[in-house]
Amino acid sequence: MIRVDEKGFYGKFGGAYIPEMLHPNIEELRENYESIVASQEFQLEFQTLLRDFVGRPTPLYFANRLSEQYGAKIYLKREDLCHTGAHKVNNTVGQILLAKRLGKKRIIAETGAGQHGVATATVCALMGMDCTVYMGELDIQRQRPNVERMRILGAKVVPATSGSKTLKDATNEAMRAWINNPVDTHYIIGSVVGPHPYPEMVARFQSVISEEIKWQLMQKEGRENPDAVIACVGGGSNAAGAFYHYYNTPEVRLIAAEAAGLGINSGKSAATTALGTPGILHGSKTILMQTEDGQVVEPHSISAGLDYPGIGPVHAHLFDIGRAEFVAVEDEDAMKAGILLSRTEGIIPAIETAHAIHALNMIEYGKDDVIVINLSGRGDKDLETYIKWGGY
Amino acid sequence: MNRIHYLFNTKQDRVLSIYFTAGFPKLEDTIPVMEAIQAGGSDIIEIGIPYSDPIADGPTIQDSNMIALENGMSMKMLFDQLKGFRAKIHMPVVLMGYLNPIMQFGMEEFCKKCKEVGVDGLIVPDLPMQQYLDEYKSLFDSYGLVNTFLISPQTSEKRIREIDQNTDGFIYMVSSHSITGAKAEISADQVAYFERVKAMNLKNPRLIGFGISDAQTFSTASKYSNGAIIGSAFIKKIKDAQDLSKDIQSYLRAVKA
């Protein structure tokens, strides 16, 4: 069984390794979130917003030309069609409803590619809540459209200037901001990372993805279970959502595409399971890229959303027990896969998602196999990176 | 007897603890800074183990961590530097560090080295109390290391009592809702919190930290506790020091005046 235990662990990974200053916030969340989320009133509001605001269910699209090219039945779960352009909004809708019920007035968030920041700014606008988003200085430069979207939505975007100036550092800054504002502020973490109960909570809000895949696949193929589900993994929220209802279905292969950057051994990579070891980052025990001395190694990926030195504890556990297969996709291959999808299916994917598309080249499968790729986000935000890369 | 216990048995008021980052401002400054802290009349030395992601710390300590790491400081080097320091330093020494570097070094090996070189206590801000009780307490005890927990204005009375029950060194009272170095005068809200905790008659002594920087804040904090901890303000002093030893000593004398 892959369920978080009462102490917040998935096997060896998880927990809540937090400074005492955050203890009351985490306890408040832990003690209340399950009952709030389980309540009928919450579910009604959540499901209504998912349907009418987010635009769910998202289609499960049979990718005809891609299927021909790869010789398998490939379906794309179109999370890119969610309002704001990525799966991230499933979670922010859930967390903003939770924050409201906890009586919070202010929201803070971290973001890498900016999709989580945009999704957070969006739900804050929807609920009339004050919003501050921390974003690495480098990511601010490479994801400008999303920075402006956040500002248009009324959020304050604060640059994180330490370390690699990317997602890890934005997360540090958001945690510091939370320590400084513990009473009226809720921190909407965007991935399945952070102290318990965040990984479990975010995965649960994203589990709508695999829930829909099941009945949609039944309609299209007469079966609930594909042969494989592929998703990209930075922290891993879209993968957690796409895998969620298949954790305990061993006949469904779970394939996670990590960012190898310029190559696993290039020193410019974010391939956590290939390069990482068990350690503690951002409040949980997981697998992370670090030196022998326990200093966190700066990651690199062409994709701002995958530029993170760890993975969520649930993914660390899936890796540890061999339930999921991890592949490491280099920048160049991901970019080419992004162009391939654009030209075969008319869908420009987020560069994060392009990593998952390339994973098709790295795994073996039969010609009748049904493969679902979670199309986690659309590529509008990455146009500058596509243009700069230029290989199209 | 552990030096921390001895200290609080003999001194109850205006206990001054000074935090600095190992290997900062220069790699070889660890021992000279300790000697100057002792000469300046502080009561406890708190050595920070540099870490790439110190989430409870503000920009000053964070920068000092990065500089120390760039200087080449590591856990192994720190213990090498600390070898033999007891020939010169007689006061209690506490190591403060985040859990990940300690875990990578190996918790038992870490405790063993602490005992070997003569460290008296530990502060690991991201080590949860339950984890400590379940996994590490017996280890800390067997190497004679006193573990210090933090409390903040948000910590409930029940939890403060649990913390008091589970340590026998001192309690680190974080003065406000803040990361280290948040600079402010001591407010009425803070005083109310200090008084509330004082009235709980805890068995452990309490030191107030975060935002303590000079004679005035040290004296105010000492009114409501057994003393205070200075970190960021001290780091700023040593960063700008012309003569490390002289500047540290004159700063500490001014704080205690």
XYZ file of C-alpha atoms in Angstrom:
649
model
C 0.000 0.000 0.000
C 1.225 3.455 -0.776
C -0.378 5.617 1.832
C 1.166 8.117 4.096
C 1.454 6.769 7.653
C 0.311 8.622 10.746
C 3.698 10.299 11.167
C 3.650 11.519 7.598
C 5.988 8.982 6.051
C 5.865 6.984 2.830
C 8.187 4.145 3.753
C 11.463 5.840 4.690
C 10.524 9.216 3.232
C 8.405 12.154 4.346
C 7.901 13.515 7.844
C 7.912 17.109 9.000
C 11.460 18.369 9.620
C 10.648 21.959 10.390
C 11.905 24.655 12.723
C 9.769 25.100 15.831
C 8.544 28.434 14.497
C 6.554 26.552 11.847
C 5.296 23.838 14.157
C 1.992 25.555 15.070
C 1.147 26.210 11.402
C 1.886 22.659 10.345
C -0.015 21.259 13.305
C -3.021 23.455 12.552
C -2.998 22.194 8.994
C -2.446 18.556 9.935
C -5.178 18.554 12.531
C -7.774 20.237 10.327
C -7.163 19.469 6.703
C -8.559 15.943 6.552
C -11.854 16.805 8.157
C -12.209 19.998 6.125
C -11.435 18.264 2.844
C -13.751 15.377 3.695
C -16.688 17.637 4.504
C -19.594 17.700 2.094
C -19.604 21.476 1.979
C -15.937 21.610 0.973
C -16.336 18.909 -1.630
C -19.332 20.637 -3.177
C -17.480 23.932 -3.524
C -14.275 22.218 -4.691
C -15.990 20.061 -7.310
C -18.080 22.976 -8.557
C -15.010 25.151 -9.003
C -13.098 22.324 -10.685
C -15.946 21.961 -13.160
C -16.974 25.561 -13.756
C -13.795 27.531 -13.104
C -10.955 25.123 -13.923
C -12.813 23.442 -16.784
C -12.761 19.830 -15.640
C -12.877 17.127 -16.696
C -9.980 17.760 -19.032
C -10.080 15.633 -22.175
C -8.257 12.343 -22.543
C -7.175 12.779 -26.107
C -6.112 9.958 -28.403
C -2.980 11.238 -30.121
C -3.400 9.633 -33.508
C -0.274 10.766 -35.314
C 1.958 10.397 -32.275
C 0.588 6.889 -31.827
C 1.406 6.047 -35.444
C 4.899 7.368 -35.045
C 5.631 5.403 -31.882
C 3.590 2.280 -32.593
C 1.451 2.305 -29.452
C -1.907 3.715 -28.412
C -0.944 7.029 -26.907
C -3.406 9.151 -25.006
C -2.711 12.646 -23.731
C -4.377 13.768 -20.520
C -4.951 17.395 -21.372
C -4.115 19.216 -18.130
C -2.803 21.975 -20.393
C -6.450 22.816 -21.012
C -7.093 23.646 -17.383
C -7.755 27.312 -16.703
C -4.348 29.050 -16.331
C -2.689 26.444 -18.528
C -1.519 23.675 -16.228
C -2.552 21.095 -13.660
C -1.309 23.399 -10.888
C -4.710 25.050 -10.529
C -6.337 21.823 -9.242
C -4.239 22.150 -6.118
C -4.520 25.891 -5.657
C -8.317 25.719 -5.812
C -8.250 23.068 -3.104
C -5.784 24.924 -0.911
C -7.460 28.315 -1.177
C -10.740 26.767 0.007
C -8.842 25.189 2.862
C -7.086 28.473 3.717
C -10.420 30.262 3.809
C -11.812 27.701 6.220
C -8.720 28.052 8.394
C -9.471 31.776 8.597
C -6.328 32.875 6.738
C -6.176 36.294 5.116
C -2.913 36.153 3.202
C -1.405 33.643 0.813
C 2.228 33.042 -0.016
C 3.589 30.645 -2.601
C 6.777 29.618 -4.361
C 7.011 29.048 -8.063
C 9.493 27.746 -10.586
C 8.068 28.028 -14.075
C 5.463 30.393 -12.780
C 2.484 28.107 -13.428
C 1.934 27.516 -9.733
C 2.382 31.233 -9.101
C -0.186 32.082 -11.753
C -2.587 29.455 -10.418
C -2.137 30.826 -6.892
C -2.559 34.438 -7.992
C -5.673 33.380 -9.880
C -7.422 31.726 -6.948
C -6.393 34.593 -4.668
C -8.047 37.016 -7.073
C -11.082 34.743 -7.128
C -11.325 34.759 -3.349
C -10.144 38.322 -2.751
C -7.047 37.324 -0.807
C -3.698 39.058 -0.616
C -1.035 37.110 -2.532
C 2.772 37.118 -2.555
C 4.721 34.759 -4.796
C 8.420 34.004 -4.379
C 10.278 33.205 -7.561
C 13.952 32.700 -8.331
C 15.580 35.681 -10.009
C 16.699 33.488 -12.915
C 13.185 32.088 -13.335
C 11.753 35.617 -13.351
C 13.943 36.306 -16.352
C 13.083 33.152 -18.261
C 9.348 33.084 -17.501
C 8.458 36.713 -18.025
C 4.917 36.163 -19.411
C 3.950 34.340 -16.219
C 5.488 37.035 -14.026
C 3.336 39.609 -15.769
C 0.256 37.390 -15.530
C 0.760 37.169 -11.766
C 1.093 40.925 -11.525
C -2.002 41.522 -13.648
C -3.872 39.215 -11.288
C -2.792 41.404 -8.390
C -0.025 39.280 -6.866
C 3.268 40.615 -5.630
C 6.229 38.737 -7.139
C 9.316 38.704 -4.925
C 12.645 37.599 -6.409
C 14.727 34.986 -4.580
C 18.315 36.021 -5.059
C 20.238 33.326 -3.202
C 21.797 30.096 -4.496
C 20.871 29.114 -8.037
C 18.093 31.733 -7.998
C 15.569 29.082 -9.014
C 12.804 27.016 -7.428
C 14.803 25.725 -4.447
C 15.655 29.241 -3.381
C 12.124 30.500 -3.973
C 10.940 27.707 -1.660
C 13.454 28.764 1.012
C 12.222 32.350 0.774
C 8.566 31.320 0.994
C 9.297 29.236 4.090
C 11.100 32.180 5.681
C 8.152 34.414 4.855
C 5.850 31.911 6.515
C 8.021 31.845 9.644
C 7.704 35.627 9.709
C 3.902 35.568 9.275
C 2.592 32.474 11.013
C -0.831 33.571 12.161
C -2.867 34.937 9.282
C -0.925 33.425 6.373
C -1.320 30.142 4.509
C 1.529 28.852 2.395
C 0.217 27.198 -0.773
C 2.987 24.765 -1.683
C 2.742 23.881 -5.347
C 4.266 20.450 -5.485
C 4.230 17.221 -3.504
C 7.124 18.475 -1.395
C 7.449 20.121 2.012
C 6.549 18.892 5.477
C 3.668 16.524 6.121
C 0.755 16.986 5.375
C 1.663 18.932 2.227
C 2.828 16.063 -0.017
C -0.266 14.021 0.834
C -2.589 17.001 0.534
C -1.243 18.207 -2.816
C -1.302 14.655 -4.214
C -4.909 14.315 -3.094
C -5.943 17.549 -4.796
C -4.177 16.374 -7.960
C -5.596 12.858 -7.792
C -8.531 14.094 -9.876
C -6.213 13.511 -12.849
C -5.977 9.719 -12.487
C -9.571 9.530 -11.305
C -10.647 10.997 -14.619
C -8.182 8.900 -16.626
C -9.839 5.781 -15.235
C -13.363 6.497 -16.402
C -12.282 8.229 -19.579
C -10.169 5.255 -20.577
C -13.078 2.965 -19.782
C -15.208 4.931 -22.227
C -12.572 4.914 -24.937
C -10.885 1.553 -24.522
C -13.243 -0.419 -22.323
C -10.610 -0.652 -19.608
C -9.717 1.509 -16.639
C -6.045 0.697 -16.587
C -3.523 1.740 -19.209
C -0.329 -0.255 -19.623
C 1.726 2.773 -18.647
C 1.346 6.297 -17.344
C 4.133 8.762 -18.112
C 4.606 12.096 -16.338
C 7.450 14.520 -15.794
C 8.824 15.006 -12.282
C 10.369 18.084 -10.760
C 8.836 18.045 -7.302
C 6.280 15.769 -8.896
C 2.743 17.081 -8.434
C 1.436 16.251 -11.896
C 3.014 12.804 -11.683
C 1.519 12.227 -8.238
C -1.894 13.140 -9.639
C -1.544 10.950 -12.705
C -0.202 7.981 -10.701
C -2.465 8.325 -7.649
C -5.196 5.803 -8.436
C -2.665 3.403 -9.940
C -0.209 3.220 -7.025
C -1.629 -0.122 -6.003
C -2.265 -1.469 -9.489
C 1.084 -3.066 -10.293
C 0.093 -3.978 -13.843
C 0.113 -0.248 -14.685
C 3.671 0.914 -15.241
C 4.419 4.290 -13.701
C 7.103 6.167 -15.598
C 8.591 9.379 -14.248
C 10.665 11.634 -16.512
C 13.268 13.682 -14.710
C 15.377 16.488 -16.153
C 18.919 15.383 -16.986
C 19.808 18.919 -18.074
C 23.030 18.859 -20.080
C 23.571 15.209 -19.133
C 23.469 13.221 -15.925
C 27.211 13.494 -15.390
C 27.658 17.012 -16.748
C 27.336 18.763 -13.409
C 24.356 20.597 -14.943
C 21.457 18.320 -14.201
C 18.338 17.921 -12.113
C 18.054 14.118 -12.388
C 17.387 13.533 -8.738
C 16.997 9.768 -8.557
C 20.050 9.230 -10.774
C 22.265 11.560 -8.768
C 20.602 11.917 -5.393
C 20.811 10.281 -1.995
C 18.448 10.315 0.989
C 18.407 13.600 2.836
C 16.229 16.369 4.155
C 15.103 19.357 2.151
C 12.252 21.809 2.678
C 10.855 19.923 5.613
C 10.797 16.331 4.436
C 13.093 13.361 4.128
C 13.437 12.496 0.483
C 15.999 11.881 -2.235
C 17.995 14.942 -3.131
C 21.077 16.009 -4.992
C 23.721 16.858 -2.442
C 27.424 16.758 -1.741
C 28.917 14.131 0.558
C 28.854 16.831 3.203
C 25.084 17.275 2.908
C 25.104 20.575 1.050
C 22.340 20.774 -1.519
C 23.662 20.807 -5.079
C 22.377 23.492 -7.425
C 20.271 21.816 -10.101
C 20.025 22.683 -13.771
C 17.272 22.153 -16.287
C 16.191 24.097 -19.333
C 12.752 23.788 -17.805
C 12.180 26.122 -14.887
C 9.533 23.778 -13.475
C 11.936 20.834 -13.232
C 14.879 22.828 -11.921
C 14.704 21.393 -8.401
C 17.294 19.265 -6.568
C 14.804 16.919 -4.911
C 11.580 15.035 -5.535
C 8.532 14.623 -3.364
C 8.754 11.897 -0.702
C 6.058 9.802 -2.347
C 8.179 9.641 -5.508
C 11.285 8.854 -3.463
C 9.312 5.950 -2.019
C 8.055 4.788 -5.432
C 11.669 4.829 -6.613
C 12.919 3.084 -3.490
C 10.488 0.179 -3.772
C 10.839 -0.017 -7.540
C 7.180 0.767 -8.174
C 7.974 3.584 -10.619
C 10.567 3.657 -13.399
C 12.607 6.845 -13.594
C 14.179 8.069 -16.811
C 16.413 11.121 -17.203
C 15.762 13.324 -20.234
C 18.326 15.830 -21.467
C 17.467 19.435 -22.355
C 18.041 18.985 -26.067
C 15.909 15.842 -26.303
C 13.094 17.488 -24.375
C 13.116 20.483 -26.710
C 12.968 18.212 -29.754
C 10.085 16.282 -28.185
C 8.270 19.564 -27.634
C 8.601 20.381 -31.324
C 7.567 16.850 -32.276
C 4.332 17.128 -30.313
C 3.692 20.565 -31.767
C 4.041 19.244 -35.314
C 2.263 15.916 -34.932
C -0.649 16.928 -32.751
C -0.835 20.715 -32.905
C -0.056 21.051 -29.222
C 2.903 23.105 -28.020
C 3.661 21.583 -24.622
C 5.326 23.122 -21.617
C 8.994 22.137 -21.633
C 8.345 20.166 -18.437
C 5.818 18.056 -20.309
C 8.154 17.706 -23.289
C 10.411 15.658 -21.014
C 7.558 13.185 -20.554
C 7.005 13.007 -24.318
C 10.657 12.129 -24.900
C 10.387 9.315 -22.353
C 8.598 7.366 -25.133
C 12.046 6.928 -26.678
C 13.491 5.538 -23.465
C 11.082 2.773 -22.556
C 10.030 -0.449 -24.187
C 6.410 -1.284 -24.927
C 4.265 -3.416 -27.215
C 2.401 -2.072 -30.231
C -1.002 -2.586 -28.644
C -0.006 -1.011 -25.365
C -2.127 1.844 -24.095
C 0.074 4.650 -22.804
C -1.229 7.771 -21.095
C 1.054 10.806 -20.997
C 0.066 13.478 -18.577
C 0.234 16.691 -20.552
C 0.846 18.793 -17.475
C 0.928 22.239 -19.046
C 0.986 24.277 -22.206
C 4.025 25.878 -23.740
C 2.967 29.523 -24.014
C 5.078 30.445 -21.025
C 8.116 28.753 -22.607
C 7.988 30.465 -25.979
C 11.062 32.549 -25.206
C 13.003 29.400 -24.335
C 11.804 27.674 -27.518
C 12.770 30.745 -29.555
C 16.179 31.032 -27.900
C 16.817 27.340 -28.507
C 15.744 27.792 -32.112
C 15.993 24.188 -33.315
C 12.738 24.114 -35.229
C 29.186 17.617 34.954
C 28.266 19.013 31.543
C 29.546 22.584 31.254
C 26.075 23.873 30.369
C 24.626 22.467 33.585
C 27.576 23.835 35.543
C 27.123 27.286 34.022
C 23.441 27.552 34.910
C 24.064 26.127 38.366
C 26.440 28.970 39.050
C 24.920 31.788 37.006
C 21.255 32.545 36.580
C 21.223 36.080 35.223
C 22.467 37.917 32.160
C 23.910 34.805 30.565
C 25.274 35.796 27.170
C 25.548 33.313 24.322
C 27.239 34.279 21.083
C 26.541 32.586 17.757
C 28.971 32.652 14.893
C 29.368 30.635 11.705
C 32.324 28.250 11.552
C 34.868 29.221 8.903
C 33.655 32.814 8.694
C 34.803 35.389 7.750
C 37.860 33.317 6.838
C 38.270 29.580 6.944
C 40.858 29.632 9.730
C 38.935 32.105 11.919
C 36.905 29.512 13.851
C 39.283 29.140 16.808
C 40.436 32.798 16.912
C 36.787 33.915 17.030
C 36.098 31.464 19.880
C 39.094 32.773 21.814
C 37.965 36.357 21.339
C 34.411 35.495 22.445
C 35.841 33.966 25.596
C 38.136 36.902 26.196
C 35.187 39.269 25.701
C 33.368 37.612 28.582
C 30.536 35.744 26.879
C 29.182 32.720 28.767
C 28.357 30.302 25.942
C 29.727 29.886 22.428
C 27.358 28.688 19.741
C 29.136 27.510 16.594
C 27.025 27.407 13.443
C 27.680 24.579 11.011
C 27.371 26.133 7.539
C 24.530 24.836 5.379
C 23.402 25.667 1.853
C 19.708 26.014 2.790
C 19.326 27.471 6.298
C 15.580 28.171 6.188
C 15.250 29.548 9.714
C 17.940 32.140 9.128
C 17.828 35.616 7.704
C 20.126 37.127 5.081
C 23.059 37.898 7.419
C 23.530 34.366 8.713
C 22.608 32.906 5.349
C 25.360 34.945 3.667
C 27.867 33.934 6.331
C 26.955 30.285 5.653
C 27.548 30.715 1.930
C 30.878 32.466 2.489
C 32.008 29.763 4.927
C 31.098 27.059 2.406
C 32.915 28.936 -0.341
C 35.886 29.163 2.035
C 35.849 25.368 2.101
C 34.289 24.707 5.491
C 32.872 21.226 5.958
C 31.830 19.090 8.895
C 35.077 17.130 8.743
C 37.124 20.308 8.624
C 35.187 21.794 11.521
C 35.977 18.818 13.738
C 39.614 18.981 12.604
C 39.715 22.644 13.588
C 38.054 21.924 16.915
C 40.583 19.244 17.877
C 42.338 20.414 21.006
C 40.263 23.575 21.494
C 39.614 22.607 25.100
C 43.230 23.485 25.896
C 42.218 27.109 25.376
C 38.452 27.359 25.788
C 36.834 26.467 29.098
C 33.298 27.716 28.531
C 30.307 25.713 27.247
C 30.312 25.184 23.496
C 27.191 24.346 21.540
C 27.043 23.297 17.898
C 24.094 24.634 15.933
C 23.324 23.040 12.592
C 20.585 21.794 10.309
C 19.776 18.116 10.271
C 20.796 17.204 6.723
C 24.570 17.764 6.977
C 24.537 15.988 10.352
C 22.630 13.033 8.875
C 25.090 12.753 6.002
C 28.007 12.785 8.434
C 26.205 10.104 10.422
C 24.382 10.941 13.629
C 26.384 8.572 15.823
C 29.703 9.607 14.298
C 28.679 13.241 14.791
C 27.867 12.723 18.469
C 31.092 10.795 18.957
C 33.165 13.593 17.407
C 31.343 16.188 19.525
C 32.298 14.321 22.664
C 35.875 13.738 21.488
C 36.557 17.423 20.850
C 34.627 18.657 23.883
C 31.318 20.013 22.595
C 28.635 20.225 25.296
C 25.379 20.675 23.481
C 23.476 20.792 20.228
C 20.841 22.966 18.613
C 19.271 21.396 15.530
C 16.364 23.669 14.582
C 14.744 21.336 12.068
C 14.932 18.223 14.237
C 11.365 17.633 15.419
C 10.919 16.803 19.081
C 9.181 13.502 18.413
C 11.908 12.394 16.008
C 14.481 13.352 18.622
C 12.732 11.329 21.303
C 12.162 8.313 19.044
C 15.511 8.167 17.292
C 18.226 10.305 18.803
C 17.737 11.090 22.472
C 19.456 7.971 23.773
C 22.385 8.655 21.452
C 22.720 12.279 22.579
C 22.491 11.145 26.206
C 25.102 8.456 25.799
C 27.606 11.003 24.473
C 26.717 13.531 27.169
C 25.261 16.063 24.737
C 22.551 18.408 25.904
C 19.888 19.130 23.290
C 18.297 22.557 23.149
C 14.817 23.095 21.734
C 13.390 26.316 20.396
C 10.066 27.829 21.351
C 8.319 30.747 19.672
C 5.454 33.077 20.622
C 3.123 30.628 18.855
C 4.240 27.576 20.826
C 1.374 26.393 23.012
C 1.736 26.099 26.762
C 1.260 22.335 26.500
C 4.111 22.030 24.028
C 6.385 24.323 26.045
C 5.825 21.990 29.010
C 6.652 18.956 26.829
C 9.798 20.657 25.596
C 10.761 21.585 29.143
C 10.245 17.968 30.149
C 12.415 16.628 27.348
C 15.512 18.742 27.739
C 17.821 19.535 30.596
C 20.028 22.237 29.162
C 18.320 25.474 28.303
C 15.356 26.548 26.216
C 15.956 28.823 23.266
C 13.175 31.377 23.204
C 12.759 32.796 19.720
C 11.768 36.363 20.491
C 9.224 36.974 17.751
C 7.599 35.554 14.647
C 10.747 35.763 12.644
C 13.765 34.295 11.039
C 17.094 35.315 12.568
C 18.230 38.885 12.303
C 14.810 40.506 12.084
C 15.716 43.857 13.522
C 13.287 45.542 15.824
C 12.993 46.897 19.288
C 11.422 44.629 21.841
C 7.672 45.244 21.599
C 4.874 45.048 24.159
C 3.641 41.807 22.552
C 7.062 40.275 22.951
C 7.253 41.351 26.572
C 3.853 39.751 27.180
C 5.168 36.504 25.695
C 8.373 36.678 27.782
C 6.314 37.239 30.932
C 3.891 34.450 30.070
C 6.743 31.947 29.721
C 8.527 33.291 32.806
C 5.366 32.721 34.836
C 5.319 29.068 33.787
C 8.228 28.372 36.177
C 9.951 25.964 33.837
C 12.666 23.697 35.181
C 15.096 24.760 32.468
C 16.721 28.150 32.132
C 15.669 30.256 29.140
C 17.752 32.284 26.742
C 16.098 34.729 24.369
C 17.378 34.906 20.816
C 16.587 36.478 17.411
C 16.745 40.266 17.239
C 19.137 40.767 20.172
C 21.925 43.078 19.102
C 23.180 45.487 21.748
C 23.353 46.371 25.448
C 19.768 47.585 25.520
C 18.122 44.569 23.877
C 20.372 42.238 25.886
C 19.355 43.911 29.147
C 15.661 43.934 28.276
C 15.745 40.252 27.292
C 17.652 39.415 30.477
C 14.903 40.971 32.583
C 12.515 38.248 31.483
C 14.876 35.306 31.146
C 18.271 34.004 32.182
C 19.966 35.810 29.336
C 20.130 36.120 25.604
C 21.734 34.937 22.388
C 23.274 37.229 19.795
C 23.791 35.920 16.271
C 23.241 38.155 13.250
C 24.499 41.327 14.949
C 27.696 39.525 15.934
C 28.143 38.156 12.395
C 27.869 41.712 11.064
C 30.537 42.858 13.537
C 33.032 40.175 12.557
C 32.332 40.659 8.862
C 33.391 44.287 9.139
C 36.112 43.791 11.768
C 39.465 45.493 11.277
C 41.073 43.593 14.134
C 38.998 40.471 14.769
C 40.039 39.852 18.370
C 39.983 43.473 19.510
C 36.697 44.307 17.789
C 34.935 41.212 19.172
C 36.069 41.947 22.695
C 35.076 45.587 22.628
C 31.666 44.691 21.135
C 30.986 42.093 23.825
C 32.057 44.434 26.605
C 29.678 47.054 25.239
C 26.805 44.543 25.124
C 27.409 43.491 28.729
C 27.885 47.013 30.028
